[in-house]
PDB file of C-alpha atoms in Angstrom:
ATOM      1  CA  MET A 267       7.595 -21.381  64.878  1.00  0.00           C
ATOM      2  CA  SER A 268       3.962 -20.332  64.830  1.00  0.00           C
ATOM      3  CA  SER A 269       1.469 -22.985  63.758  1.00  0.00           C
ATOM      4  CA  GLN A 270      -1.114 -20.373  62.791  1.00  0.00           C
ATOM      5  CA  ALA A 271      -2.506 -21.016  59.303  1.00  0.00           C
ATOM      6  CA  LEU A 272      -1.692 -18.454  56.673  1.00  0.00           C
ATOM      7  CA  PRO A 273      -4.665 -16.469  55.315  1.00  0.00           C
ATOM      8  CA  GLU A 274      -6.124 -17.667  52.040  1.00  0.00           C
ATOM      9  CA  THR A 275      -4.817 -15.493  49.196  1.00  0.00           C
ATOM     10  CA  PHE A 276      -6.389 -17.031  46.067  1.00  0.00           C
ATOM     11  CA  ARG A 277      -8.695 -19.714  44.712  1.00  0.00           C
ATOM     12  CA  LEU A 278      -8.629 -21.522  41.363  1.00  0.00           C
ATOM     13  CA  ARG A 279     -11.856 -22.199  39.531  1.00  0.00           C
ATOM     14  CA  ALA A 280     -12.582 -23.560  36.069  1.00  0.00           C
ATOM     15  CA  GLY A 281     -14.211 -21.053  33.740  1.00  0.00           C
ATOM     16  CA  ASN A 282     -15.984 -21.100  30.393  1.00  0.00           C
ATOM     17  CA  PHE A 283     -15.528 -18.061  28.157  1.00  0.00           C
ATOM     18  CA  ASN A 284     -16.637 -16.964  24.691  1.00  0.00           C
ATOM     19  CA  LEU A 285     -13.536 -15.914  22.734  1.00  0.00           C
ATOM     20  CA  LEU A 286     -13.222 -14.463  19.272  1.00  0.00           C
ATOM     21  CA  VAL A 287     -11.156 -16.618  16.899  1.00  0.00           C
ATOM     22  CA  LEU A 288      -9.020 -14.941  14.238  1.00  0.00           C
ATOM     23  CA  ARG A 289      -8.521 -17.623  11.584  1.00  0.00           C
ATOM     24  CA  LEU A 290      -5.341 -16.835   9.672  1.00  0.00           C
ATOM     25  CA  LEU A 291      -5.429 -17.264   5.896  1.00  0.00           C
ATOM     26  CA  ASP A 292      -2.073 -15.529   5.325  1.00  0.00           C
ATOM     27  CA  PRO A 293       1.015 -16.159   7.502  1.00  0.00           C
ATOM     28  CA  ARG A 294       2.447 -12.647   7.041  1.00  0.00           C
ATOM     29  CA  PRO A 295       1.754 -10.099   9.803  1.00  0.00           C
ATOM     30  CA  ASP A 296       2.430  -7.261   7.368  1.00  0.00           C
ATOM     31  CA  ALA A 297      -0.496  -8.544   5.278  1.00  0.00           C
ATOM     32  CA  VAL A 298      -2.877  -9.408   8.116  1.00  0.00           C
ATOM     33  CA  LEU A 299      -2.396  -6.491  10.515  1.00  0.00           C
ATOM     34  CA  PRO A 300      -3.140  -3.527   8.204  1.00  0.00           C
ATOM     35  CA  ALA A 301      -6.304  -5.213   6.927  1.00  0.00           C
ATOM     36  CA  LEU A 302      -7.350  -6.109  10.451  1.00  0.00           C
ATOM     37  CA  GLY A 303      -6.753  -2.602  11.737  1.00  0.00           C
ATOM     38  CA  ASP A 304      -8.755  -1.120   8.876  1.00  0.00           C
ATOM     39  CA  GLN A 305     -11.716  -3.413   9.563  1.00  0.00           C
ATOM     40  CA  PHE A 306     -11.732  -2.835  13.312  1.00  0.00           C
ATOM     41  CA  ARG A 307     -11.628   0.936  12.910  1.00  0.00           C
ATOM     42  CA  ARG A 308     -15.042   0.696  11.294  1.00  0.00           C
ATOM     43  CA  ALA A 309     -16.470  -0.356  14.660  1.00  0.00           C
ATOM     44  CA  PRO A 310     -14.595   1.905  17.124  1.00  0.00           C
ATOM     45  CA  GLY A 311     -14.034   0.333  20.514  1.00  0.00           C
ATOM     46  CA  PHE A 312     -15.848  -2.864  19.609  1.00  0.00           C
ATOM     47  CA  LEU A 313     -12.809  -5.092  20.193  1.00  0.00           C
ATOM     48  CA  ARG A 314     -10.584  -2.804  22.213  1.00  0.00           C
ATOM     49  CA  PHE A 315      -8.625  -4.957  24.686  1.00  0.00           C
ATOM     50  CA  ALA A 316     -10.638  -8.018  23.643  1.00  0.00           C
ATOM     51  CA  PRO A 317      -8.963 -11.419  24.144  1.00  0.00           C
ATOM     52  CA  ILE A 318      -8.545 -13.220  20.840  1.00  0.00           C
ATOM     53  CA  VAL A 319      -7.556 -16.754  19.825  1.00  0.00           C
ATOM     54  CA  ILE A 320      -5.503 -17.269  16.659  1.00  0.00           C
ATOM     55  CA  GLY A 321      -6.885 -20.044  14.447  1.00  0.00           C
ATOM     56  CA  LEU A 322      -4.220 -21.984  12.538  1.00  0.00           C
ATOM     57  CA  ALA A 323      -6.320 -24.627  10.799  1.00  0.00           C
ATOM     58  CA  ASP A 324      -6.469 -22.797   7.456  1.00  0.00           C
ATOM     59  CA  LEU A 325      -2.763 -22.000   7.159  1.00  0.00           C
ATOM     60  CA  GLU A 326      -0.848 -23.959   4.534  1.00  0.00           C
ATOM     61  CA  ALA A 327       2.498 -22.323   5.335  1.00  0.00           C
ATOM     62  CA  ALA A 328       5.368 -24.086   7.064  1.00  0.00           C
ATOM     63  CA  PRO A 329       5.718 -23.222  10.773  1.00  0.00           C
ATOM     64  CA  GLU A 330       8.925 -21.263  10.174  1.00  0.00           C
ATOM     65  CA  GLU A 331       7.086 -19.034   7.698  1.00  0.00           C
ATOM     66  CA  VAL A 332       4.749 -17.660  10.370  1.00  0.00           C
ATOM     67  CA  ASP A 333       6.106 -14.697  12.337  1.00  0.00           C
ATOM     68  CA  PHE A 334       4.153 -15.318  15.532  1.00  0.00           C
ATOM     69  CA  ARG A 335       6.163 -12.772  17.530  1.00  0.00           C
ATOM     70  CA  GLY A 336       5.463 -10.094  14.948  1.00  0.00           C
ATOM     71  CA  LEU A 337       1.808 -11.031  14.886  1.00  0.00           C
ATOM     72  CA  VAL A 338       1.526 -10.838  18.685  1.00  0.00           C
ATOM     73  CA  ALA A 339       3.260  -7.444  18.777  1.00  0.00           C
ATOM     74  CA  GLY A 340       1.036  -6.120  15.994  1.00  0.00           C
ATOM     75  CA  LEU A 341      -2.177  -7.293  17.628  1.00  0.00           C
ATOM     76  CA  ARG A 342      -1.202  -5.681  20.907  1.00  0.00           C
ATOM     77  CA  ALA A 343      -0.443  -2.451  19.058  1.00  0.00           C
ATOM     78  CA  LEU A 344      -4.065  -2.599  17.831  1.00  0.00           C
ATOM     79  CA  GLU A 345      -5.136  -3.009  21.495  1.00  0.00           C
ATOM     80  CA  ILE A 346      -6.198  -6.613  20.863  1.00  0.00           C
ATOM     81  CA  VAL A 347      -4.964  -9.264  23.306  1.00  0.00           C
ATOM     82  CA  PRO A 348      -3.874 -12.604  21.754  1.00  0.00           C
ATOM     83  CA  VAL A 349      -4.236 -15.369  24.349  1.00  0.00           C
ATOM     84  CA  GLY A 350      -3.504 -18.589  22.454  1.00  0.00           C
ATOM     85  CA  THR A 351      -4.064 -20.666  19.349  1.00  0.00           C
ATOM     86  CA  THR A 352      -6.425 -23.323  18.096  1.00  0.00           C
ATOM     87  CA  GLY A 353      -5.955 -25.906  15.342  1.00  0.00           C
ATOM     88  CA  GLY A 354      -2.824 -26.322  13.251  1.00  0.00           C
ATOM     89  CA  SER A 355      -0.154 -29.011  13.127  1.00  0.00           C
ATOM     90  CA  PRO A 356       1.945 -29.949  16.180  1.00  0.00           C
ATOM     91  CA  GLN A 357       4.898 -28.138  14.606  1.00  0.00           C
ATOM     92  CA  MET A 358       2.795 -25.002  14.085  1.00  0.00           C
ATOM     93  CA  ARG A 359       1.577 -25.115  17.674  1.00  0.00           C
ATOM     94  CA  GLN A 360       5.142 -25.487  18.942  1.00  0.00           C
ATOM     95  CA  ALA A 361       6.187 -22.416  16.966  1.00  0.00           C
ATOM     96  CA  ALA A 362       3.294 -20.494  18.497  1.00  0.00           C
ATOM     97  CA  ILE A 363       4.197 -21.659  22.013  1.00  0.00           C
ATOM     98  CA  ALA A 364       7.696 -20.248  21.507  1.00  0.00           C
ATOM     99  CA  ALA A 365       6.047 -16.855  20.929  1.00  0.00           C
ATOM    100  CA  GLY A 366       3.944 -17.156  24.091  1.00  0.00           C
ATOM    101  CA  LEU A 367       0.753 -18.473  22.495  1.00  0.00           C
ATOM    102  CA  PRO A 368      -0.352 -21.733  24.152  1.00  0.00           C
ATOM    103  CA  PRO A 369      -2.776 -24.100  22.405  1.00  0.00           C
ATOM    104  CA  LEU A 370      -6.339 -23.789  23.653  1.00  0.00           C
ATOM    105  CA  ARG A 371      -9.014 -26.456  23.527  1.00  0.00           C
ATOM    106  CA  ALA A 372     -12.755 -26.021  23.534  1.00  0.00           C
ATOM    107  CA  VAL A 373     -14.885 -27.257  26.412  1.00  0.00           C
ATOM    108  CA  GLY A 374     -15.134 -31.022  26.043  1.00  0.00           C
ATOM    109  CA  GLY A 375     -11.558 -31.343  24.785  1.00  0.00           C
ATOM    110  CA  ARG A 376     -12.086 -30.560  21.101  1.00  0.00           C
ATOM    111  CA  ASP A 377     -10.156 -27.914  19.213  1.00  0.00           C
ATOM    112  CA  SER A 378     -12.299 -24.889  18.524  1.00  0.00           C
ATOM    113  CA  GLU A 379     -13.014 -24.554  14.824  1.00  0.00           C
ATOM    114  CA  THR A 380     -15.624 -21.793  14.995  1.00  0.00           C
ATOM    115  CA  GLU A 381     -15.422 -19.657  11.878  1.00  0.00           C
ATOM    116  CA  VAL A 382     -15.438 -15.901  12.455  1.00  0.00           C
ATOM    117  CA  ALA A 383     -14.714 -12.768  10.493  1.00  0.00           C
ATOM    118  CA  ALA A 384     -13.128  -9.468  11.386  1.00  0.00           C
ATOM    119  CA  PRO A 385     -15.555  -6.772  12.554  1.00  0.00           C
ATOM    120  CA  GLY A 386     -16.482  -4.144  10.045  1.00  0.00           C
ATOM    121  CA  ALA A 387     -16.080  -6.249   6.922  1.00  0.00           C
ATOM    122  CA  ALA A 388     -18.704  -5.196   4.408  1.00  0.00           C
ATOM    123  CA  PRO A 389     -20.130  -8.367   2.826  1.00  0.00           C
ATOM    124  CA  ALA A 390     -20.638  -8.707  -0.920  1.00  0.00           C
ATOM    125  CA  ASP A 391     -24.367  -8.592  -0.298  1.00  0.00           C
ATOM    126  CA  PRO A 392     -24.855  -5.392   1.773  1.00  0.00           C
ATOM    127  CA  ALA A 393     -27.488  -7.186   3.840  1.00  0.00           C
ATOM    128  CA  ALA A 394     -25.227 -10.159   4.560  1.00  0.00           C
ATOM    129  CA  ALA A 395     -23.997 -10.633   8.097  1.00  0.00           C
ATOM    130  CA  ALA A 396     -20.578 -11.841   9.211  1.00  0.00           C
ATOM    131  CA  PRO A 397     -20.424 -14.442  11.979  1.00  0.00           C
ATOM    132  CA  MET A 398     -18.973 -13.730  15.416  1.00  0.00           C
ATOM    133  CA  PRO A 399     -19.273 -15.459  18.778  1.00  0.00           C
ATOM    134  CA  ALA A 400     -21.995 -14.448  21.178  1.00  0.00           C
ATOM    135  CA  PRO A 401     -20.648 -11.911  23.676  1.00  0.00           C
ATOM    136  CA  ALA A 402     -19.999 -12.914  27.263  1.00  0.00           C
ATOM    137  CA  PRO A 403     -22.450 -11.286  29.706  1.00  0.00           C
ATOM    138  CA  PRO A 404     -20.790  -8.058  30.917  1.00  0.00           C
ATOM    139  CA  PRO A 405     -21.339  -6.123  34.153  1.00  0.00           C
ATOM    140  CA  VAL A 406     -24.367  -4.053  33.251  1.00  0.00           C
ATOM    141  CA  ALA A 407     -27.029  -1.738  34.488  1.00  0.00           C
ATOM    142  CA  ALA A 408     -30.136  -3.439  35.797  1.00  0.00           C
ATOM    143  CA  GLY A 409     -33.739  -2.588  35.142  1.00  0.00           C
ATOM    144  CA  PRO A 410     -37.229  -3.756  36.079  1.00  0.00           C
ATOM    145  CA  GLN A 411     -38.421  -6.993  34.531  1.00  0.00           C
ATOM    146  CA  PHE A 412     -41.883  -8.137  33.592  1.00  0.00           C
ATOM    147  CA  GLN A 413     -43.413 -11.184  31.987  1.00  0.00           C
ATOM    148  CA  GLY A 414     -44.148 -10.799  28.293  1.00  0.00           C
ATOM    149  CA  SER A 415     -45.491 -13.300  25.792  1.00  0.00           C
ATOM    150  CA  GLY A 416     -43.464 -16.379  26.710  1.00  0.00           C
ATOM    151  CA  ARG A 417     -40.311 -14.515  27.743  1.00  0.00           C
ATOM    152  CA  ASN A 418     -39.244 -12.196  30.533  1.00  0.00           C
ATOM    153  CA  ALA A 419     -38.354  -8.649  29.515  1.00  0.00           C
ATOM    154  CA  MET A 420     -36.178  -5.919  31.000  1.00  0.00           C
ATOM    155  CA  LEU A 421     -37.525  -2.372  30.730  1.00  0.00           C
ATOM    156  CA  VAL A 422     -35.130   0.581  30.487  1.00  0.00           C
ATOM    157  CA  SER A 423     -36.821   3.978  30.466  1.00  0.00           C
ATOM    158  CA  GLU A 424     -33.739   6.222  30.626  1.00  0.00           C
ATOM    159  CA  PRO A 425     -31.429   7.039  27.689  1.00  0.00           C
ATOM    160  CA  VAL A 426     -28.525   4.600  27.385  1.00  0.00           C
ATOM    161  CA  ARG A 427     -25.425   6.801  27.526  1.00  0.00           C
ATOM    162  CA  SER A 428     -22.198   6.499  25.569  1.00  0.00           C
ATOM    163  CA  GLY A 429     -19.966   3.893  27.231  1.00  0.00           C
ATOM    164  CA  GLN A 430     -22.908   2.270  29.024  1.00  0.00           C
ATOM    165  CA  ARG A 431     -23.796  -1.376  28.428  1.00  0.00           C
ATOM    166  CA  ILE A 432     -27.167  -2.965  29.211  1.00  0.00           C
ATOM    167  CA  TYR A 433     -27.599  -6.752  29.175  1.00  0.00           C
ATOM    168  CA  ALA A 434     -30.957  -8.532  29.457  1.00  0.00           C
ATOM    169  CA  GLU A 435     -29.954 -12.059  30.457  1.00  0.00           C
ATOM    170  CA  GLY A 436     -32.512 -14.674  29.432  1.00  0.00           C
ATOM    171  CA  ALA A 437     -34.917 -11.929  28.455  1.00  0.00           C
ATOM    172  CA  ASP A 438     -36.044  -9.428  25.873  1.00  0.00           C
ATOM    173  CA  LEU A 439     -34.868  -5.836  26.284  1.00  0.00           C
ATOM    174  CA  ILE A 440     -37.225  -2.887  25.905  1.00  0.00           C
ATOM    175  CA  VAL A 441     -35.724   0.602  25.767  1.00  0.00           C
ATOM    176  CA  THR A 442     -38.251   3.441  25.690  1.00  0.00           C
ATOM    177  CA  ALA A 443     -35.564   6.094  25.188  1.00  0.00           C
ATOM    178  CA  THR A 444     -32.549   6.607  22.932  1.00  0.00           C
ATOM    179  CA  VAL A 445     -29.516   4.314  22.689  1.00  0.00           C
ATOM    180  CA  ASN A 446     -26.765   6.877  22.137  1.00  0.00           C
ATOM    181  CA  PRO A 447     -23.612   6.456  20.015  1.00  0.00           C
ATOM    182  CA  GLY A 448     -21.011   4.467  21.946  1.00  0.00           C
ATOM    183  CA  ALA A 449     -23.684   2.696  24.034  1.00  0.00           C
ATOM    184  CA  GLU A 450     -24.419  -1.026  23.787  1.00  0.00           C
ATOM    185  CA  VAL A 451     -27.619  -2.959  24.420  1.00  0.00           C
ATOM    186  CA  ILE A 452     -27.547  -6.768  24.552  1.00  0.00           C
ATOM    187  CA  ALA A 453     -30.349  -9.284  25.024  1.00  0.00           C
ATOM    188  CA  ASP A 454     -30.667 -13.048  24.919  1.00  0.00           C
ATOM    189  CA  GLY A 455     -34.015 -12.404  23.238  1.00  0.00           C
ATOM    190  CA  ASN A 456     -35.409  -9.529  21.179  1.00  0.00           C
ATOM    191  CA  ILE A 457     -34.435  -5.870  21.452  1.00  0.00           C
ATOM    192  CA  HIS A 458     -37.076  -3.128  21.191  1.00  0.00           C
ATOM    193  CA  VAL A 459     -35.930   0.500  21.024  1.00  0.00           C
ATOM    194  CA  TYR A 460     -38.794   2.994  21.013  1.00  0.00           C
ATOM    195  CA  GLY A 461     -36.406   5.935  20.673  1.00  0.00           C
ATOM    196  CA  ALA A 462     -33.439   6.233  18.339  1.00  0.00           C
ATOM    197  CA  LEU A 463     -30.987   3.339  18.046  1.00  0.00           C
ATOM    198  CA  ARG A 464     -27.631   5.045  17.449  1.00  0.00           C
ATOM    199  CA  GLY A 465     -25.295   2.724  19.362  1.00  0.00           C
ATOM    200  CA  ARG A 466     -24.769  -1.046  19.178  1.00  0.00           C
ATOM    201  CA  ALA A 467     -27.553  -3.624  19.517  1.00  0.00           C
ATOM    202  CA  ILE A 468     -26.890  -7.358  19.962  1.00  0.00           C
ATOM    203  CA  ALA A 469     -29.946  -9.620  20.068  1.00  0.00           C
ATOM    204  CA  GLY A 470     -30.115 -13.407  20.461  1.00  0.00           C
ATOM    205  CA  ALA A 471     -26.854 -13.248  22.402  1.00  0.00           C
ATOM    206  CA  GLN A 472     -27.050 -16.948  23.308  1.00  0.00           C
ATOM    207  CA  ASN A 473     -27.392 -17.966  19.650  1.00  0.00           C
ATOM    208  CA  ASP A 474     -31.157 -17.473  19.321  1.00  0.00           C
ATOM    209  CA  SER A 475     -31.483 -17.039  15.553  1.00  0.00           C
ATOM    210  CA  GLU A 476     -35.197 -16.227  15.918  1.00  0.00           C
ATOM    211  CA  ALA A 477     -34.454 -13.040  17.863  1.00  0.00           C
ATOM    212  CA  ARG A 478     -35.148  -9.681  16.232  1.00  0.00           C
ATOM    213  CA  ILE A 479     -34.210  -6.035  16.659  1.00  0.00           C
ATOM    214  CA  PHE A 480     -36.931  -3.386  16.487  1.00  0.00           C
ATOM    215  CA  ALA A 481     -36.190   0.351  16.394  1.00  0.00           C
ATOM    216  CA  MET A 482     -38.390   3.362  15.774  1.00  0.00           C
ATOM    217  CA  ASN A 483     -35.399   5.357  14.502  1.00  0.00           C
ATOM    218  CA  PHE A 484     -32.819   2.992  13.015  1.00  0.00           C
ATOM    219  CA  ASP A 485     -29.330   4.497  12.825  1.00  0.00           C
ATOM    220  CA  PRO A 486     -26.986   2.020  14.579  1.00  0.00           C
ATOM    221  CA  GLU A 487     -23.215   1.723  14.769  1.00  0.00           C
ATOM    222  CA  LEU A 488     -23.474  -2.072  14.832  1.00  0.00           C
ATOM    223  CA  ILE A 489     -26.184  -4.698  15.005  1.00  0.00           C
ATOM    224  CA  ALA A 490     -25.917  -8.436  15.642  1.00  0.00           C
ATOM    225  CA  ILE A 491     -28.283 -11.379  15.913  1.00  0.00           C
ATOM    226  CA  ALA A 492     -27.184 -14.831  17.121  1.00  0.00           C
ATOM    227  CA  GLY A 493     -23.531 -14.128  16.405  1.00  0.00           C
ATOM    228  CA  TYR A 494     -23.998 -12.576  12.944  1.00  0.00           C
ATOM    229  CA  TYR A 495     -23.354  -8.884  12.708  1.00  0.00           C
ATOM    230  CA  ALA A 496     -23.130  -5.876  10.412  1.00  0.00           C
ATOM    231  CA  VAL A 497     -21.575  -2.475  11.066  1.00  0.00           C
ATOM    232  CA  ARG A 498     -22.866   0.882   9.841  1.00  0.00           C
ATOM    233  CA  GLU A 499     -20.986   0.710   6.529  1.00  0.00           C
ATOM    234  CA  GLY A 500     -22.434  -2.730   5.784  1.00  0.00           C
ATOM    235  CA  LEU A 501     -26.118  -1.874   6.201  1.00  0.00           C
ATOM    236  CA  GLY A 502     -26.494  -1.161   2.500  1.00  0.00           C
ATOM    237  CA  GLY A 503     -30.073  -0.294   1.604  1.00  0.00           C
ATOM    238  CA  ALA A 504     -31.428  -0.492   5.165  1.00  0.00           C
ATOM    239  CA  PRO A 505     -33.891   2.373   5.796  1.00  0.00           C
ATOM    240  CA  ILE A 506     -31.723   4.552   8.048  1.00  0.00           C
ATOM    241  CA  GLY A 507     -33.683   6.912  10.273  1.00  0.00           C
ATOM    242  CA  ARG A 508     -36.911   4.976   9.745  1.00  0.00           C
ATOM    243  CA  PRO A 509     -38.860   2.450  11.865  1.00  0.00           C
ATOM    244  CA  VAL A 510     -37.198  -0.899  11.145  1.00  0.00           C
ATOM    245  CA  GLN A 511     -37.224  -4.525  12.246  1.00  0.00           C
ATOM    246  CA  VAL A 512     -34.146  -6.691  11.704  1.00  0.00           C
ATOM    247  CA  ARG A 513     -34.203 -10.470  11.447  1.00  0.00           C
ATOM    248  CA  LEU A 514     -31.933 -13.272  10.278  1.00  0.00           C
ATOM    249  CA  GLU A 515     -32.649 -15.302   7.182  1.00  0.00           C
ATOM    250  CA  GLY A 516     -30.006 -18.005   7.058  1.00  0.00           C
ATOM    251  CA  GLU A 517     -26.780 -16.046   7.487  1.00  0.00           C
ATOM    252  CA  GLU A 518     -28.117 -12.791   6.059  1.00  0.00           C
ATOM    253  CA  MET A 519     -29.787  -9.903   7.842  1.00  0.00           C
ATOM    254  CA  ARG A 520     -33.073  -8.659   6.498  1.00  0.00           C
ATOM    255  CA  PHE A 521     -34.451  -5.177   7.168  1.00  0.00           C
ATOM    256  CA  GLY A 522     -38.181  -4.570   7.055  1.00  0.00           C
ATOM    257  CA  PRO A 523     -40.530  -1.727   7.943  1.00  0.00           C
ATOM    258  CA  LEU A 524     -42.459  -1.608  11.190  1.00  0.00           C
ATOM    259  CA  GLY A 525     -46.185  -1.459  10.972  1.00  0.00           C
TER     260      GLY A 525
END
């Protein structure tokens, strides 16, 4: 028998990921899924094939009252990928495991209790923002960087096309052209768009609540700052088509003129 070592075929490494948590308030899939689908359709493609954790901490139902298999099937039909659960009683977690949803724990061993809301939900106050986790840095187009006032900045001088995603890690992002519908620009700092902002803009991606979004022509599909977001239908009295700056005040987005 040959003593030659077999070639290495895989490696295991620990990872740390930002995952959206869907905190169930109703145990019935036929109540949750239609509402969820309606909200997500307001932000097309925003959560397509996104991994999602099901939060059980707010459920008061008995474990046998939760149709986890139906919930999993319904989420997959919406092109959302349930990967596990967080919170809940041991009996509830066991019921979820039987449906293929293992319990997940946050880094450091604590159950994740981050409160989130479904995308697209229009808050009672049109300027209010709904919380979501900061997005994980995606594979993105690169651009030149320069030193600004206290923070690096990435400069993008070409239009950001539909389906394209630009991420300025640890930096501000400056776009001197248009961000088209279906495009996404993300920055750990501020976002400046000197053309039209018609796609999605996510500033303060690492939970910087002081970050702002500036646009000379404000007409976005979605905006977010430090994990709080609003979709087009929730912008209320924001001056669409005008020069605008967006900032957070507590958990609400404020829209002000530029200049």
